[in-house]
Tab-separated table of C-alpha atoms and ligand atoms in Angstrom:
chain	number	residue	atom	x	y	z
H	1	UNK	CA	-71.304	-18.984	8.182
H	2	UNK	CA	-68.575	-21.274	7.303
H	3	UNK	CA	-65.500	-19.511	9.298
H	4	UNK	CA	-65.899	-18.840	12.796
H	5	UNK	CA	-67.264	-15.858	13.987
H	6	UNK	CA	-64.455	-12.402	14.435
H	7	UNK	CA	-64.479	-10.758	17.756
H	8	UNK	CA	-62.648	-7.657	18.259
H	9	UNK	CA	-62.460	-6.405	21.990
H	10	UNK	CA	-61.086	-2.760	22.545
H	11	UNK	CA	-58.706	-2.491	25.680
H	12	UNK	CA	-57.527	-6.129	26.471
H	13	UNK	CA	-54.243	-5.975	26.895
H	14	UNK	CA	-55.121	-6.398	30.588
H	15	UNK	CA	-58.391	-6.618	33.007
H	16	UNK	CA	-61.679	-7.812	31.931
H	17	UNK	CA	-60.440	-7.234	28.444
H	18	UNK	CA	-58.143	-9.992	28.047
H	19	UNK	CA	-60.107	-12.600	29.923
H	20	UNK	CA	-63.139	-12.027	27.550
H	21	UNK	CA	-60.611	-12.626	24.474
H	22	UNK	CA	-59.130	-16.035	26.442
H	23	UNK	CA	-63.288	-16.513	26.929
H	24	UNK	CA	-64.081	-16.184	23.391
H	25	UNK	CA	-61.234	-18.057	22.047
H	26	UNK	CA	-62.293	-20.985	23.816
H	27	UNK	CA	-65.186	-20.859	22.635
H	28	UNK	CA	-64.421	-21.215	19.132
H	29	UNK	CA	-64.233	-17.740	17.367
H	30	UNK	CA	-61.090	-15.640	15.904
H	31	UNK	CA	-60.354	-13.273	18.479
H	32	UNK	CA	-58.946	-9.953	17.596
H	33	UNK	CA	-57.174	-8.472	20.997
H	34	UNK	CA	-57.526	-4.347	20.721
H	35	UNK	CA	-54.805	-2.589	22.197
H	36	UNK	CA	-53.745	1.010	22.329
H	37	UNK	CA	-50.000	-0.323	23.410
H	38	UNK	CA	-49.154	-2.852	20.982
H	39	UNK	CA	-46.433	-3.755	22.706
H	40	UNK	CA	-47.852	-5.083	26.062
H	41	UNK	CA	-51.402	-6.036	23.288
H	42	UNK	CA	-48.515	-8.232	21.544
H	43	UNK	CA	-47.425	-10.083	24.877
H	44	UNK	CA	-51.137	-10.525	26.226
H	45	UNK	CA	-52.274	-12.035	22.333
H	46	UNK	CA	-49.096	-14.768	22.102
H	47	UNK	CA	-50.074	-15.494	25.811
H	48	UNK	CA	-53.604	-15.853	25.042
H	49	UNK	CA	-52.915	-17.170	21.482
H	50	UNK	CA	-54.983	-14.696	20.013
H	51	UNK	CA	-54.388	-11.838	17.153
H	52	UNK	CA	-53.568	-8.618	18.370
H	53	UNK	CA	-54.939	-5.449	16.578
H	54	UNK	CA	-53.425	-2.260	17.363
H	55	UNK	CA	-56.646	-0.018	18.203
H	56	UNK	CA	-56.674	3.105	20.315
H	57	UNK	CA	-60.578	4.515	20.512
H	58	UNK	CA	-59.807	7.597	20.825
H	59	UNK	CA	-57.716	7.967	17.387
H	60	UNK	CA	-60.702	8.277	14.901
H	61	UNK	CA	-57.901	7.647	11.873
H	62	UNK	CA	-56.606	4.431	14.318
H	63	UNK	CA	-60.489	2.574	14.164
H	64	UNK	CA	-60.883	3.517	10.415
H	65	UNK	CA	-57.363	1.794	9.707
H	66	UNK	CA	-58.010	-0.667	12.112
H	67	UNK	CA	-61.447	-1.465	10.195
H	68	UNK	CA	-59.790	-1.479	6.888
H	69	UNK	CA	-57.326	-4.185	8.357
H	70	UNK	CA	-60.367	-6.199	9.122
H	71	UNK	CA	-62.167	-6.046	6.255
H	72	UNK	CA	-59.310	-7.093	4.008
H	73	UNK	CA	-59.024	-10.223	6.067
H	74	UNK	CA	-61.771	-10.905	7.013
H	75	UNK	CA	-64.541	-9.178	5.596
H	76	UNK	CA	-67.070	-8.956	8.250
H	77	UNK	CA	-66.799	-8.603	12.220
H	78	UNK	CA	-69.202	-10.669	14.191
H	79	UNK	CA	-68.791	-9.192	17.236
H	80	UNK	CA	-67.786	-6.109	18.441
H	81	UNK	CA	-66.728	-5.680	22.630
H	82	UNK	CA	-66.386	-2.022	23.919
H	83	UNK	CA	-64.615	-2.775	27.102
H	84	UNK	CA	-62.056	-0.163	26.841
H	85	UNK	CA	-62.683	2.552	29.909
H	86	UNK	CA	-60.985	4.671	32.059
H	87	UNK	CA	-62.589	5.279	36.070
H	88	UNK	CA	-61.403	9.528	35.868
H	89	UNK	CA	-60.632	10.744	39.417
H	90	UNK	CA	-62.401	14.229	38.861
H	91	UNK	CA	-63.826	14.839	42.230
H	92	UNK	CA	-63.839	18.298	42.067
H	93	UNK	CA	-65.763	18.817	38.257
H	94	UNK	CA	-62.053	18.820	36.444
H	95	UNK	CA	-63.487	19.056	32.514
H	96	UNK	CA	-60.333	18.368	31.416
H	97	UNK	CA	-60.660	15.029	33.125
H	98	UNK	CA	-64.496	14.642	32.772
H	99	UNK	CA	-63.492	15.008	29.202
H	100	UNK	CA	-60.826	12.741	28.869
H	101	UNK	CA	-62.895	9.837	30.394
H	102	UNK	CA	-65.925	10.350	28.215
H	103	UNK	CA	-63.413	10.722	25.148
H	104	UNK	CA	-63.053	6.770	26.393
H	105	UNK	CA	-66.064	5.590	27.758
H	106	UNK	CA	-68.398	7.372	25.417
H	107	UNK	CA	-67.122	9.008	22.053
H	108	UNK	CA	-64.356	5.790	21.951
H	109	UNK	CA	-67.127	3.186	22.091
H	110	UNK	CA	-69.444	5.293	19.667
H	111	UNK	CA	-66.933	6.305	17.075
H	112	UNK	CA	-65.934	2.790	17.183
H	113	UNK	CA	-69.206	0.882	16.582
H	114	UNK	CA	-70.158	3.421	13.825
H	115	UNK	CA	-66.621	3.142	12.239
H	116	UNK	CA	-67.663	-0.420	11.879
H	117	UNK	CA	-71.011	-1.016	10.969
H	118	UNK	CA	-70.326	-1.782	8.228
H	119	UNK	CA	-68.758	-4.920	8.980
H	120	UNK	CA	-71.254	-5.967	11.829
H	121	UNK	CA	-74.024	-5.653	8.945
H	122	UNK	CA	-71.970	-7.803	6.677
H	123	UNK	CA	-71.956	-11.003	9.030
H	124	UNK	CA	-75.585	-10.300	9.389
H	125	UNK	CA	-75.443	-11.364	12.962
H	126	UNK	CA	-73.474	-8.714	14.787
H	127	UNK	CA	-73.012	-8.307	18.568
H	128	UNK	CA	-72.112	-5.336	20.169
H	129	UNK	CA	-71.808	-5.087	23.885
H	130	UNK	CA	-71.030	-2.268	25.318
H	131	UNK	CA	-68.938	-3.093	28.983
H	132	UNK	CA	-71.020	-0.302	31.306
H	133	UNK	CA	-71.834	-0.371	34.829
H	134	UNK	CA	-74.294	-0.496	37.684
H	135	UNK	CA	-72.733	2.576	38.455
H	136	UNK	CA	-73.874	4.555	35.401
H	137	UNK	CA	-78.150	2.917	36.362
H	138	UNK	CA	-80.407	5.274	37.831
H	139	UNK	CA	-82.211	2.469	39.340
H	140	UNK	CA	-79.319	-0.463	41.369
H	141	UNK	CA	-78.784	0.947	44.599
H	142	UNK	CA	-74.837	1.660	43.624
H	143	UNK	CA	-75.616	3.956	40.862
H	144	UNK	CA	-76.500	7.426	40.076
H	145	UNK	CA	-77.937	8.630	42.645
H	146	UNK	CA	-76.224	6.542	44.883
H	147	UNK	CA	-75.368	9.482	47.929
H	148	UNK	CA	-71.831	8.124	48.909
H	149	UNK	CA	-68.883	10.412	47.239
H	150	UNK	CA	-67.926	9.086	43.657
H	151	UNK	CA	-65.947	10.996	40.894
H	152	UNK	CA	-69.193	12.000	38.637
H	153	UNK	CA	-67.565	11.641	35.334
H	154	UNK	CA	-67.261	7.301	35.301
H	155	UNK	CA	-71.123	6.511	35.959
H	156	UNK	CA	-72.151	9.742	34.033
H	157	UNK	CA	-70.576	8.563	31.191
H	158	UNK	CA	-71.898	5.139	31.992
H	159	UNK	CA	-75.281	6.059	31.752
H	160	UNK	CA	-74.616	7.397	28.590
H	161	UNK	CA	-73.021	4.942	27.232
H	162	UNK	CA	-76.388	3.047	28.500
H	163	UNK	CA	-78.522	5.420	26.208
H	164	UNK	CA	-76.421	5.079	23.279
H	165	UNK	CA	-76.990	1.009	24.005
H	166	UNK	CA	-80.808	2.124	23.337
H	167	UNK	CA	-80.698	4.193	20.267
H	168	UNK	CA	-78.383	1.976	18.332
H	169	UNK	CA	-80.345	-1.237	19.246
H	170	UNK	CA	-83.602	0.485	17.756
H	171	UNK	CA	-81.683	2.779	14.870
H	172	UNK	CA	-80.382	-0.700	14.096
H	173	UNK	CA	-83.304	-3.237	15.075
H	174	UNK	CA	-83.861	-4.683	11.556
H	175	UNK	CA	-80.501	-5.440	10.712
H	176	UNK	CA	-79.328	-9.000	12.653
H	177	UNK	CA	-77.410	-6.767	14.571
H	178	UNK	CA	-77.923	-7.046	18.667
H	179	UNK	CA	-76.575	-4.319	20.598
H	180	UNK	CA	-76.523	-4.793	24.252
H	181	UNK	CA	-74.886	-3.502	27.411
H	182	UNK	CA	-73.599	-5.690	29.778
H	183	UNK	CA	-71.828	-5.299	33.718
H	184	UNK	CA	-69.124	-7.191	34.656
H	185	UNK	CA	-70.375	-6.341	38.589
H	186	UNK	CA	-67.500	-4.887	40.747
H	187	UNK	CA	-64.192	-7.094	39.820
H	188	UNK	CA	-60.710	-7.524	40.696
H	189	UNK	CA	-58.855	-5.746	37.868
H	190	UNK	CA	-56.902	-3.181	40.349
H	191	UNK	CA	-54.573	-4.876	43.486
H	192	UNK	CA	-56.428	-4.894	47.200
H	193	UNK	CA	-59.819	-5.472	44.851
H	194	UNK	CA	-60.507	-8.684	46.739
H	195	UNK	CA	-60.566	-7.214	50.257
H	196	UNK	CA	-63.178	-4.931	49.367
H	197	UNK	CA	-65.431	-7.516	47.676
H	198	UNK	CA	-64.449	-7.848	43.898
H	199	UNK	CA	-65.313	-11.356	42.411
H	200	UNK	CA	-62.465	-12.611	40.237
H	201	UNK	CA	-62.384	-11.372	36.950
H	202	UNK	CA	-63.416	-14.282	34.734
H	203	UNK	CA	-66.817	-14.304	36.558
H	204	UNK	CA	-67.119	-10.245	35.159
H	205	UNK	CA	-65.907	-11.690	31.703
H	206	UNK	CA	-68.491	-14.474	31.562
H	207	UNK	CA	-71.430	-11.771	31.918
H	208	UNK	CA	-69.548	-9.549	29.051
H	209	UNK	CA	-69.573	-13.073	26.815
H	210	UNK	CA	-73.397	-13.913	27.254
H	211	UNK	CA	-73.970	-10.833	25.532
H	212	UNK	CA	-71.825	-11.418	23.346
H	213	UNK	CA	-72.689	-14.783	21.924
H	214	UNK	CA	-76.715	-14.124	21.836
H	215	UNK	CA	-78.259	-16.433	19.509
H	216	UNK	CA	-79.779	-14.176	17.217
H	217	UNK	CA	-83.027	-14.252	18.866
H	218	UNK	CA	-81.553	-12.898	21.874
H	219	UNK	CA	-82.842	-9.492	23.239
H	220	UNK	CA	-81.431	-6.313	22.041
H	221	UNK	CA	-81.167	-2.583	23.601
H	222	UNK	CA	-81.031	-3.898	27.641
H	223	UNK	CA	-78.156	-3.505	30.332
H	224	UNK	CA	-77.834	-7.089	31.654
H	225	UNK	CA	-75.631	-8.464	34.429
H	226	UNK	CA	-74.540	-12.408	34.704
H	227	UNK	CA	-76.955	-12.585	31.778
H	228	UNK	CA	-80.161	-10.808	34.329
H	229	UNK	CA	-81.797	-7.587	32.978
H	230	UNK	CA	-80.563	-4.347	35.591
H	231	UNK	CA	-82.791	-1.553	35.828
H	232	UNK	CA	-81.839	1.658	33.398
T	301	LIG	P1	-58.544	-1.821	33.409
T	301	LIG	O1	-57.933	-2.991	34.058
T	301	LIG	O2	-58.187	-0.437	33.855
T	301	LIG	O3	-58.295	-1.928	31.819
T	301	LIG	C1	-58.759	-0.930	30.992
T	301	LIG	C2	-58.306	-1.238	29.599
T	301	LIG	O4	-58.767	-0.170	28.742
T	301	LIG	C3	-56.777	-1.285	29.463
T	301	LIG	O5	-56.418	-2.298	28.570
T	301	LIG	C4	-56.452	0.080	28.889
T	301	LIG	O6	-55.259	0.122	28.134
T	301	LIG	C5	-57.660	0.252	27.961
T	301	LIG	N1	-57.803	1.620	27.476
T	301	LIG	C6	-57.859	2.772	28.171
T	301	LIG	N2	-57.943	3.820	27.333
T	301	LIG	C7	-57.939	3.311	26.070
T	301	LIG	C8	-58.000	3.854	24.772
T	301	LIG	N3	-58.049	5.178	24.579
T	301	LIG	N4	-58.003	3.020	23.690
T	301	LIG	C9	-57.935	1.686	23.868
T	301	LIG	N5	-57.841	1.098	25.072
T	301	LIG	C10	-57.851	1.902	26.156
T	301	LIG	O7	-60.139	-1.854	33.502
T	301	LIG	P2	-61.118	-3.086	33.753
T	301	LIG	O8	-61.414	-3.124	35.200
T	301	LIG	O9	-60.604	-4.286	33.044
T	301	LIG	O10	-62.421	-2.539	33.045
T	301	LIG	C11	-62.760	-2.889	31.717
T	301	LIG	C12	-64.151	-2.329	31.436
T	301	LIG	O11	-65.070	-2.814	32.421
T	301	LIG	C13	-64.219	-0.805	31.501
T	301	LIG	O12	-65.077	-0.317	30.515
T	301	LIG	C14	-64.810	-0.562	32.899
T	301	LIG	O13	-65.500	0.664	32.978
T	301	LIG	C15	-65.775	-1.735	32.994
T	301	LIG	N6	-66.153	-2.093	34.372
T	301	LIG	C16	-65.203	-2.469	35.264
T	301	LIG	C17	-65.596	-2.806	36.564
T	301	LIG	C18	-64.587	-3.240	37.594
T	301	LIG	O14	-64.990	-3.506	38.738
T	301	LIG	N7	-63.309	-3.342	37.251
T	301	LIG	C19	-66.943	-2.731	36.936
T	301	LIG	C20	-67.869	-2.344	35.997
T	301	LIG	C21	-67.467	-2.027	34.701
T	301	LIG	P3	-53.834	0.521	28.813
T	301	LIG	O15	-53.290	-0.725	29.434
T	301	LIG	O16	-53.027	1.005	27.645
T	301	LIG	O17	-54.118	1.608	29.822
């Protein structure tokens, strides 16, 4: 590869998002910064001195114009970070809001990977990390069955997002491509985060950018934290 590698991270306008563009971009590659507001995207790019790309993942047209933006420039996308997610606040089994956050955390990060496969295969060393959670394992002490009161719908549709990490990395195990899903741990993207424990952000970004810079005989199909395998 003669040009550096393209990144394009979904939701990093703010949060973990924009610190693993900053991450990325000092480490060399062309950083695309996904945002469904293209207005505050703009700001957080020219700050970070990174391209912006105007992506919402839940607008299926959106990712397939976004993807034909890429391609013409570019022609391939080396790495591909889902970090876009919403937490839902459905206590009470709201499906309106289970739905909505799933129609982030789930269907936003799946429509987007397949919309650009194509472009991950052309590199022939694509990355995909999907930004889950501890919260979405069966097996950390904080996730699923976890007995303290949590909305359901964030690590439900964490620990799908987990099993979609699986089937793609096998469905796609003999293509370069490495598809991975990676915790940032608990972080300080919301105010009073400190006080109850988060670590600062760019820690949580670092363990996103492991994953994302694998050298291609890195693993594939595992949820890893600060670059340690977590239990499914
Ligand atoms: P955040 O500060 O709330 O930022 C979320 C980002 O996602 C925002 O840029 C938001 O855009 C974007 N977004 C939401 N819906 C979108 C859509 N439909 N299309 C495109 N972008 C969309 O969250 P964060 O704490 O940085 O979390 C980032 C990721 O890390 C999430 O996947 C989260 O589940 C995961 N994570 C976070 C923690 C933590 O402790 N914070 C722990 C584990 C995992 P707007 O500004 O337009 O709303």
């Amino acid at each position: 590869m003669t040009s550096p590698p393209v990144a394009l991270v979904t939701g990093a306008n703010r949060g973990l998002g924009s610190e693993v563009c900053r991450q990325l971009a000092a480490r060399g590659l062309t950083v695309l910064l996904g945002s469904r507001d293209l207005e505050a995207g703009t700001v957080a790019a020219k700050r970070l001195g990174v391209r912006v790309q105007s992506l919402d993942v839940t607008d299926p047209a959106g990712i397939h114009h976004a993807r034909d933006q890429i391609a013409e420039e570019y022609g391939r996308l080396d790495v591909l970070v889902n970090n876009a997610g919403i937490f839902g606040n459905a206590v009470d089994g709201d499906l309106d809001d289970i739905r909505a956050t799933f129609a982030v955390n789930l269907f936003g990060a799946w429509q987007t990977t397949v919309a650009f496969e194509p472009l991950l295969r052309a590199g022939g060393h694509g990355r995909v990390v999907n930004v889950s959670s501890g919260v979405g394992s069966f097996g950390t002490p904080e996730g699923i069955s976890n007995p303290r009161p949590v909305p359901p719908a964030y690590p439900v549709s964490k620990a799908a997002l987990n099993a979609l990490t699986v089937r793609l990395a096998v469905e796609w195990r003999h293509t370069g491509i490495l598809v991975n899903a990676a915790c940032p741990g608990f972080i300080a993207t919301f105010p009073g985060a400190e006080k109850l424990g988060a670590r600062p952000i760019p820690e949580g970004a670092a363990s996103v950018v492991w994953a994302a810079t694998l050298p291609d005989d890195g693993p594939s199909g595992g949820l890893f934290r600060d670059g340690q395998p977590l239990p499914w």
